[in-house]
Short mmCIF file of C-alpha atoms in Angstrom, two decimals:
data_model
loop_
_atom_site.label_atom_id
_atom_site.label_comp_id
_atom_site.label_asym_id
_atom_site.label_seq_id
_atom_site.Cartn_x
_atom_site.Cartn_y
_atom_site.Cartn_z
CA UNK B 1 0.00 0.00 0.00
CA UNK B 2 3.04 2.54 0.94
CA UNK B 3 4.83 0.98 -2.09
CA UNK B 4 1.55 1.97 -4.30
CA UNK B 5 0.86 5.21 -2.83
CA UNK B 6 4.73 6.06 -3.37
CA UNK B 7 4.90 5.02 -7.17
CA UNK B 8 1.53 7.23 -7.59
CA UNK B 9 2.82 10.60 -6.01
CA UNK B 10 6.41 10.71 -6.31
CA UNK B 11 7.23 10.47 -10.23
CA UNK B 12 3.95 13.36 -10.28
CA UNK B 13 6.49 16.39 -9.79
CA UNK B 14 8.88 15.09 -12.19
CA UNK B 15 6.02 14.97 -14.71
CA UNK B 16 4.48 18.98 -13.44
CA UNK B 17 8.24 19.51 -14.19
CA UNK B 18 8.49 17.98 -17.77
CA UNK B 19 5.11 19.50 -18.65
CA UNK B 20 6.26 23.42 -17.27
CA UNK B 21 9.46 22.75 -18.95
CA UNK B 22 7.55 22.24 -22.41
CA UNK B 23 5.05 24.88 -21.97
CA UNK B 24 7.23 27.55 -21.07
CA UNK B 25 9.66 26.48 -24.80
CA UNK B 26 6.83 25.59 -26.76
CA UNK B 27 4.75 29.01 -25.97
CA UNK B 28 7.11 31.11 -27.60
CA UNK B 29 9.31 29.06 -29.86
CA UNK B 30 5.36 28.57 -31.72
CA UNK B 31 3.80 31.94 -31.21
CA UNK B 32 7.07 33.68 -32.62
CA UNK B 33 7.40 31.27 -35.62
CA UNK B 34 4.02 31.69 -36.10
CA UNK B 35 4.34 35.40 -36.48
CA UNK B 36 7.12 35.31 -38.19
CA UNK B 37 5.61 32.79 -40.94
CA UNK B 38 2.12 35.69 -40.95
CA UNK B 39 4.45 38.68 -41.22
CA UNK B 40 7.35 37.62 -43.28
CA UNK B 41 5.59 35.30 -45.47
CA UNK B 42 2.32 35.36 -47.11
CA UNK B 43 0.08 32.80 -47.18
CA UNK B 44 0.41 31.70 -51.19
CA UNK B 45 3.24 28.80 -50.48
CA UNK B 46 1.84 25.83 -49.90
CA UNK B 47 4.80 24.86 -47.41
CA UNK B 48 4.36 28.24 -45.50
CA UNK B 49 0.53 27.26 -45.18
CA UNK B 50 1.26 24.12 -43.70
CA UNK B 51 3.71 24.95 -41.27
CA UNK B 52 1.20 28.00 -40.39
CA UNK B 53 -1.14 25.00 -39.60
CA UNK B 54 1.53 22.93 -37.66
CA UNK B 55 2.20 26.12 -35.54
CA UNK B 56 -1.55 26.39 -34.74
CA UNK B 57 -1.74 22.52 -33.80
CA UNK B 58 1.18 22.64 -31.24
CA UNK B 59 0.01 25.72 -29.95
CA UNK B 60 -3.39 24.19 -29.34
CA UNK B 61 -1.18 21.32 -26.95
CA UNK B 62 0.69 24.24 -25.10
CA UNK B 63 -2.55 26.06 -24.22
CA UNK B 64 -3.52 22.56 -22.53
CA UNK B 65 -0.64 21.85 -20.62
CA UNK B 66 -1.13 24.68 -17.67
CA UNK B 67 -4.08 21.71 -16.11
CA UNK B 68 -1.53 19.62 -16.61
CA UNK B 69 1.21 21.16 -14.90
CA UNK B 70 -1.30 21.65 -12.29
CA UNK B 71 -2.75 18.70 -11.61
CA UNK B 72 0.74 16.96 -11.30
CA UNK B 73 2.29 19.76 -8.92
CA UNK B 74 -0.70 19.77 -6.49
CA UNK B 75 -2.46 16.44 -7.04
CA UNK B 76 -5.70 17.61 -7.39
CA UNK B 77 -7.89 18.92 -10.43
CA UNK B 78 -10.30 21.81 -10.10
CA UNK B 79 -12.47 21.67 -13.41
CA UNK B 80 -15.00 19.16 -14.59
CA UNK B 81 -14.67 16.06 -15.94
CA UNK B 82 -15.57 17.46 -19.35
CA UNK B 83 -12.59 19.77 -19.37
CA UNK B 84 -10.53 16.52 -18.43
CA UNK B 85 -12.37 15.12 -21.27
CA UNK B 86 -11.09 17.74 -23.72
CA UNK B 87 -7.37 18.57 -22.92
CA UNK B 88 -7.13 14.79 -23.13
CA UNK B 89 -8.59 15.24 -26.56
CA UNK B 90 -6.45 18.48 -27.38
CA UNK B 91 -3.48 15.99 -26.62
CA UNK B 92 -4.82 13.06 -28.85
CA UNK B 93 -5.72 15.70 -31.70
CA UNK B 94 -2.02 17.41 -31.65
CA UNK B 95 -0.53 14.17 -32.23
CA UNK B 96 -2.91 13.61 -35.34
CA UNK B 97 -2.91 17.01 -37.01
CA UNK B 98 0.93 17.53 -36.21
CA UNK B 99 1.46 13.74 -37.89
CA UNK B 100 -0.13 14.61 -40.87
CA UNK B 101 1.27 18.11 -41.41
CA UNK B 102 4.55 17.34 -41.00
CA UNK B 103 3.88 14.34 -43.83
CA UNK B 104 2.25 17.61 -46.25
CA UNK B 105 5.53 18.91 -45.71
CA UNK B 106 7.81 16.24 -46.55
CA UNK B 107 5.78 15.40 -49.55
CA UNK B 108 6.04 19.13 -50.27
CA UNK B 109 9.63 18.86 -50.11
CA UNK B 110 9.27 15.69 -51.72
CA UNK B 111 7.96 17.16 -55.19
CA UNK B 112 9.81 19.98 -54.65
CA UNK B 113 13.10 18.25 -55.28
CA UNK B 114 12.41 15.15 -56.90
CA UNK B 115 9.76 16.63 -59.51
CA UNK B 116 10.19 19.99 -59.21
CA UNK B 117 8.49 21.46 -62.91
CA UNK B 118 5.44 18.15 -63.02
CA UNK B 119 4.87 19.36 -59.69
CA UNK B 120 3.95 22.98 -59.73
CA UNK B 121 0.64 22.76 -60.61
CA UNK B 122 0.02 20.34 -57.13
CA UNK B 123 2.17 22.58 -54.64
CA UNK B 124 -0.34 25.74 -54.97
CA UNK B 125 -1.66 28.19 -52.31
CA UNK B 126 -5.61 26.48 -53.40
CA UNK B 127 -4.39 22.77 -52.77
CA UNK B 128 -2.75 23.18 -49.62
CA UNK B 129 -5.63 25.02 -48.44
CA UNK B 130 -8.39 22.42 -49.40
CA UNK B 131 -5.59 20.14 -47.95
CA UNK B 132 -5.77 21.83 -44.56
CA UNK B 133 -8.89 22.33 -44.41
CA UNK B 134 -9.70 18.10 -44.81
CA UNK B 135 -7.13 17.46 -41.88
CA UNK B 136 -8.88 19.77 -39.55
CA UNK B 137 -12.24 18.32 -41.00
CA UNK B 138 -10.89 14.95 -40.27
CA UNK B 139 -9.85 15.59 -36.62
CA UNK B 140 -13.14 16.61 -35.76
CA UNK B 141 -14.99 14.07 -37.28
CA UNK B 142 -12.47 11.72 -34.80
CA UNK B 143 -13.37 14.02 -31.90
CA UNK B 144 -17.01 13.12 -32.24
CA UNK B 145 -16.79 9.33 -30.92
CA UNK B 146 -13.62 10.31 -29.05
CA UNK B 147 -15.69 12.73 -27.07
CA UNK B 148 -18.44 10.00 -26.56
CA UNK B 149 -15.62 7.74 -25.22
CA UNK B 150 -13.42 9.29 -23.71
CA UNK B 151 -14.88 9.46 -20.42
CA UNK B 152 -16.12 5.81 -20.08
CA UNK B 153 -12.49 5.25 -20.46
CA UNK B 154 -11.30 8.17 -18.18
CA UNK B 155 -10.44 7.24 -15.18
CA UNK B 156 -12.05 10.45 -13.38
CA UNK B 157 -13.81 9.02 -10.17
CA UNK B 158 -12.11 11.00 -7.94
CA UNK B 159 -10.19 14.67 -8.57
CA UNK B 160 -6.59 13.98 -8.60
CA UNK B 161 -6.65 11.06 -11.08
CA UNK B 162 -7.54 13.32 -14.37
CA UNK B 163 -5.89 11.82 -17.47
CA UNK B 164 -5.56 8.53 -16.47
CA UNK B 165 -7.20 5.33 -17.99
CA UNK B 166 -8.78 2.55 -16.82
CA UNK B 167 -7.39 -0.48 -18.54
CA UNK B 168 -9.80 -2.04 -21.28
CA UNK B 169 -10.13 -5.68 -19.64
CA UNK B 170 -13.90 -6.49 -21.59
CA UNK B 171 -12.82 -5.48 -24.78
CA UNK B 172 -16.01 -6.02 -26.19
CA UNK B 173 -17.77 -3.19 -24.11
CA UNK B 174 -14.89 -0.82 -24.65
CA UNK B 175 -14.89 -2.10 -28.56
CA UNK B 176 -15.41 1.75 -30.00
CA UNK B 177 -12.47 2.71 -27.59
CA UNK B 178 -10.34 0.41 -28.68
CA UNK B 179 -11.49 0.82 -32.65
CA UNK B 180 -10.07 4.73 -31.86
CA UNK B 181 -6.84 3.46 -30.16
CA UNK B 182 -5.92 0.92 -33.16
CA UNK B 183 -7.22 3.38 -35.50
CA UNK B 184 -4.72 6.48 -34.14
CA UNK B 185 -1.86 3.80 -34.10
CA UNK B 186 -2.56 2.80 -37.80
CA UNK B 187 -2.59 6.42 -39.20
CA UNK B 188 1.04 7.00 -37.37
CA UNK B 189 2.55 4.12 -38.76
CA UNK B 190 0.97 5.03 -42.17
CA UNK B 191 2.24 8.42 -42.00
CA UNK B 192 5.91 7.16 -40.65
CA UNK B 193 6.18 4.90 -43.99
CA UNK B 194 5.50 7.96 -46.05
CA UNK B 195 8.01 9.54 -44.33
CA UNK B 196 10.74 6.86 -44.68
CA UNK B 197 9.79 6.72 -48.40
CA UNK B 198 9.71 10.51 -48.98
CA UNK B 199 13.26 10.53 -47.52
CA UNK B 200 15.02 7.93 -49.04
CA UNK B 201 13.85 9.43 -52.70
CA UNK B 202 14.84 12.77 -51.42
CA UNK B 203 18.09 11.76 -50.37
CA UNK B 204 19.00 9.55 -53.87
CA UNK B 205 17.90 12.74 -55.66
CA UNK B 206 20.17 15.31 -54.15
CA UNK B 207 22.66 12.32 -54.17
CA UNK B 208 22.49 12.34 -58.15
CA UNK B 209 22.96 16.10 -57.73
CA UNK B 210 26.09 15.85 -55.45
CA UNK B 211 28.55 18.13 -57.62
CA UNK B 212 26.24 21.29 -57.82
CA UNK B 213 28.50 22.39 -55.00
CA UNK B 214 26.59 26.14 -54.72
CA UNK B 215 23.54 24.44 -53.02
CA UNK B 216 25.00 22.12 -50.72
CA UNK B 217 23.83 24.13 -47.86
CA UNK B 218 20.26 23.73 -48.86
CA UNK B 219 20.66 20.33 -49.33
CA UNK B 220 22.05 19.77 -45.78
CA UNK B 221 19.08 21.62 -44.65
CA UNK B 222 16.43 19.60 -46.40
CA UNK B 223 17.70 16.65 -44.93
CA UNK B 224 17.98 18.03 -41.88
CA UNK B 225 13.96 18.70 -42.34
CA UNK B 226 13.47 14.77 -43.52
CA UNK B 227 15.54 13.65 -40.48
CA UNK B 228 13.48 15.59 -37.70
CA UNK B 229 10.44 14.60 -38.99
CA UNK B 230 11.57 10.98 -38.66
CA UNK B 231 13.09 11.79 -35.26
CA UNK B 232 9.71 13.29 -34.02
CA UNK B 233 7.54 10.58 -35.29
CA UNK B 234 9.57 7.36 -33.72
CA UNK B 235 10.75 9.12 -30.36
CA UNK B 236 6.99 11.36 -29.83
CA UNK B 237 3.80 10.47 -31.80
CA UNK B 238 5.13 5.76 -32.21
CA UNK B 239 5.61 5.49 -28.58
CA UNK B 240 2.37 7.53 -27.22
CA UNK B 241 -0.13 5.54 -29.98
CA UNK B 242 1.48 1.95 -28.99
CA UNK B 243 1.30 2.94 -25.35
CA UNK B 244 -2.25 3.36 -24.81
CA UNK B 245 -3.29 -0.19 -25.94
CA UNK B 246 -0.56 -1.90 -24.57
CA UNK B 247 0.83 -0.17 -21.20
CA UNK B 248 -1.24 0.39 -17.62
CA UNK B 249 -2.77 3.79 -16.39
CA UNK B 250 0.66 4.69 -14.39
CA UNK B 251 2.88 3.39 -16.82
CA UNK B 252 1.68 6.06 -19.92
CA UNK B 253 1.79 9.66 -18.60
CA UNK B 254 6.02 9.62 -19.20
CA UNK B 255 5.13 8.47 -22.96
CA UNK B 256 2.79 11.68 -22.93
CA UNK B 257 5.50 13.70 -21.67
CA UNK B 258 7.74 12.43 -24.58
CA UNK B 259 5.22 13.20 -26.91
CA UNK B 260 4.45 16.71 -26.05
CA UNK B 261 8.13 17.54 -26.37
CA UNK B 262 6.68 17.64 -30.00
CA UNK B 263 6.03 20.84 -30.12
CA UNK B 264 9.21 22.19 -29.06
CA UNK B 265 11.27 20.62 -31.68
CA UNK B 266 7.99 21.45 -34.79
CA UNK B 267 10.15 24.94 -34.90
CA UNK B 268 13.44 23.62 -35.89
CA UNK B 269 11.34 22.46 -38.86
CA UNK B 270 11.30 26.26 -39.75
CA UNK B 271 14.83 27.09 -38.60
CA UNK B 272 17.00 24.58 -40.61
CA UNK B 273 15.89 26.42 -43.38
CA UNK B 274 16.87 29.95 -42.21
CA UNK B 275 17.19 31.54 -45.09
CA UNK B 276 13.66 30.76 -46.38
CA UNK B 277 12.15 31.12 -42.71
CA UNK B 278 14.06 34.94 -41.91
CA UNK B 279 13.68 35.99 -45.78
CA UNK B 280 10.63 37.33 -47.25
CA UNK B 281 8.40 35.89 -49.30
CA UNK B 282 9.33 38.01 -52.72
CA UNK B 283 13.11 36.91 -51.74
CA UNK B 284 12.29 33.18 -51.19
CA UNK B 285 9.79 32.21 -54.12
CA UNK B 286 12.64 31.07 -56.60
CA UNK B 287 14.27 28.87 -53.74
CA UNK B 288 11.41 27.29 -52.82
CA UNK B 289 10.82 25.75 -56.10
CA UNK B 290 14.03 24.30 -56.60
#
């Protein structure tokens, strides 16, 4: 019982720590790429509207993450169990949208490099739009039988045990639950392959193109792009979507914590490519379509 009560309480200021620690980065590493991408771009690139939209996703996670931070620094959680409801759904929802804007962008960069003239009249302003536009579509049709769910699943019968699950022993009461959890952990590994693909092809290409020497810098950077994706989907959004079908309540919350560290590394995303990030638009247009 000590032993329990121990494991419970002690690891929950490590995790109020991890959470702070993320919120306090991600808040303005997002909000000033964010302005940076309104100001100093405008919105007719297709990879400048997708980061936009990546920006807007992680910033969603960081506004969630204050509950967090308090619940696991005090033990106890003031609001509802709706509001536990949605901030675990802000979490799940970052993890999809984030997932599937990163993979817009390494396709982007994808056609960008490998077919960069067949491609031009897919990368436009109006595609990436209608493109955003079905992701967000997408995550709310999920959040509809997520939100009916959710709190069956929740374990919320007292205040200080917000965000935790109970596990899914009948699994054929808990079968729309579980259809969610296998669904999420489907779409990653989906998403990852496309990655791995989009890489590989990128990297042959600017292999092939080894001896134009004046653009090696913008070939280390585009790689540097295909690599953090990769890094961010196996270390954050893998882990998280395996974890909640196969590890206990206690056992998840530190893969949560590794997956919200997301949205401090999204930014670097932007930075490896300084010179298109800092630049404006009119300077940037002829770079972006090589």
């Amino acid at each position: 019982m000590n032993n329990s009560e121990e494991y419970r309480t002690e690891p929950k200021l490590a995790y109020a720590v991890v959470f702070g620690s993320v919120m306090v980065l991600g808040l303005p590493l997002n909000a000033v790429s964010l302005w940076i991408l309104l100001r100093r771009h405008s919105l007719k690139s297709s990879n400048a509207i997708f980061m936009v939209n990546l920006a807007i996703s992680d910033l969603l996670l960081v506004i969630s993450l204050p509950m967090r931070v308090y619940l696991y620094a005090t033990g106890t959680w003031p609001l509802s169990s709706k509001a536990c409801t949605y901030i675990t759904m802000l979490f799940r929802n970052n993890i999809r949208s984030s997932s599937i804007f990163i993979t817009l962008i390494s396709v982007d960069r994808l056609l960008a490099v490998v077919y960069p003239l067949r491609s031009r009249h897919l990368r436009t302003a109006s595609n990436a739009w209608k493109s955003v536009a079905l992701v967000w579509l997408f995550v709310l049709m999920v959040n509809i039988p997520e939100g009916l769910e959710l709190p069956k699943n929740l374990n919320n019968s007292n205040e200080s045990t917000c965000f935790e699950f109970r596990r899914q022993q009948q699994e054929q009461e808990q079968q729309p639950g579980l259809a969610l959890s296998y669904f999420q952990l489907v779409l990653v590994v989906t998403l990852l392959t496309v990655n791995l693909v989009s890489t590989v092809l990128v990297s042959c290409t600017l292999h092939k193109r080894l001896n134009d020497s004046a653009k090696v810098n913008n070939k280390v950077n585009v790689m540097l792009i295909f690599a953090m994706n990769l890094v961010m989907f196996i270390l954050c959004f893998l882990p998280a979507s395996i974890g909640v079908l196969t590890i206990k309540t206690h056992e998840i919350t530190p893969l949560v914590c590794l997956a919200s560290v997301n949205c401090c590394l999204d930014p670097l995303l932007y930075y490896f490519s300084l010179d298109a990030f800092w630049k404006k638009k009119e300077d940037v247009d002829l770079a972006r379509e090589q």
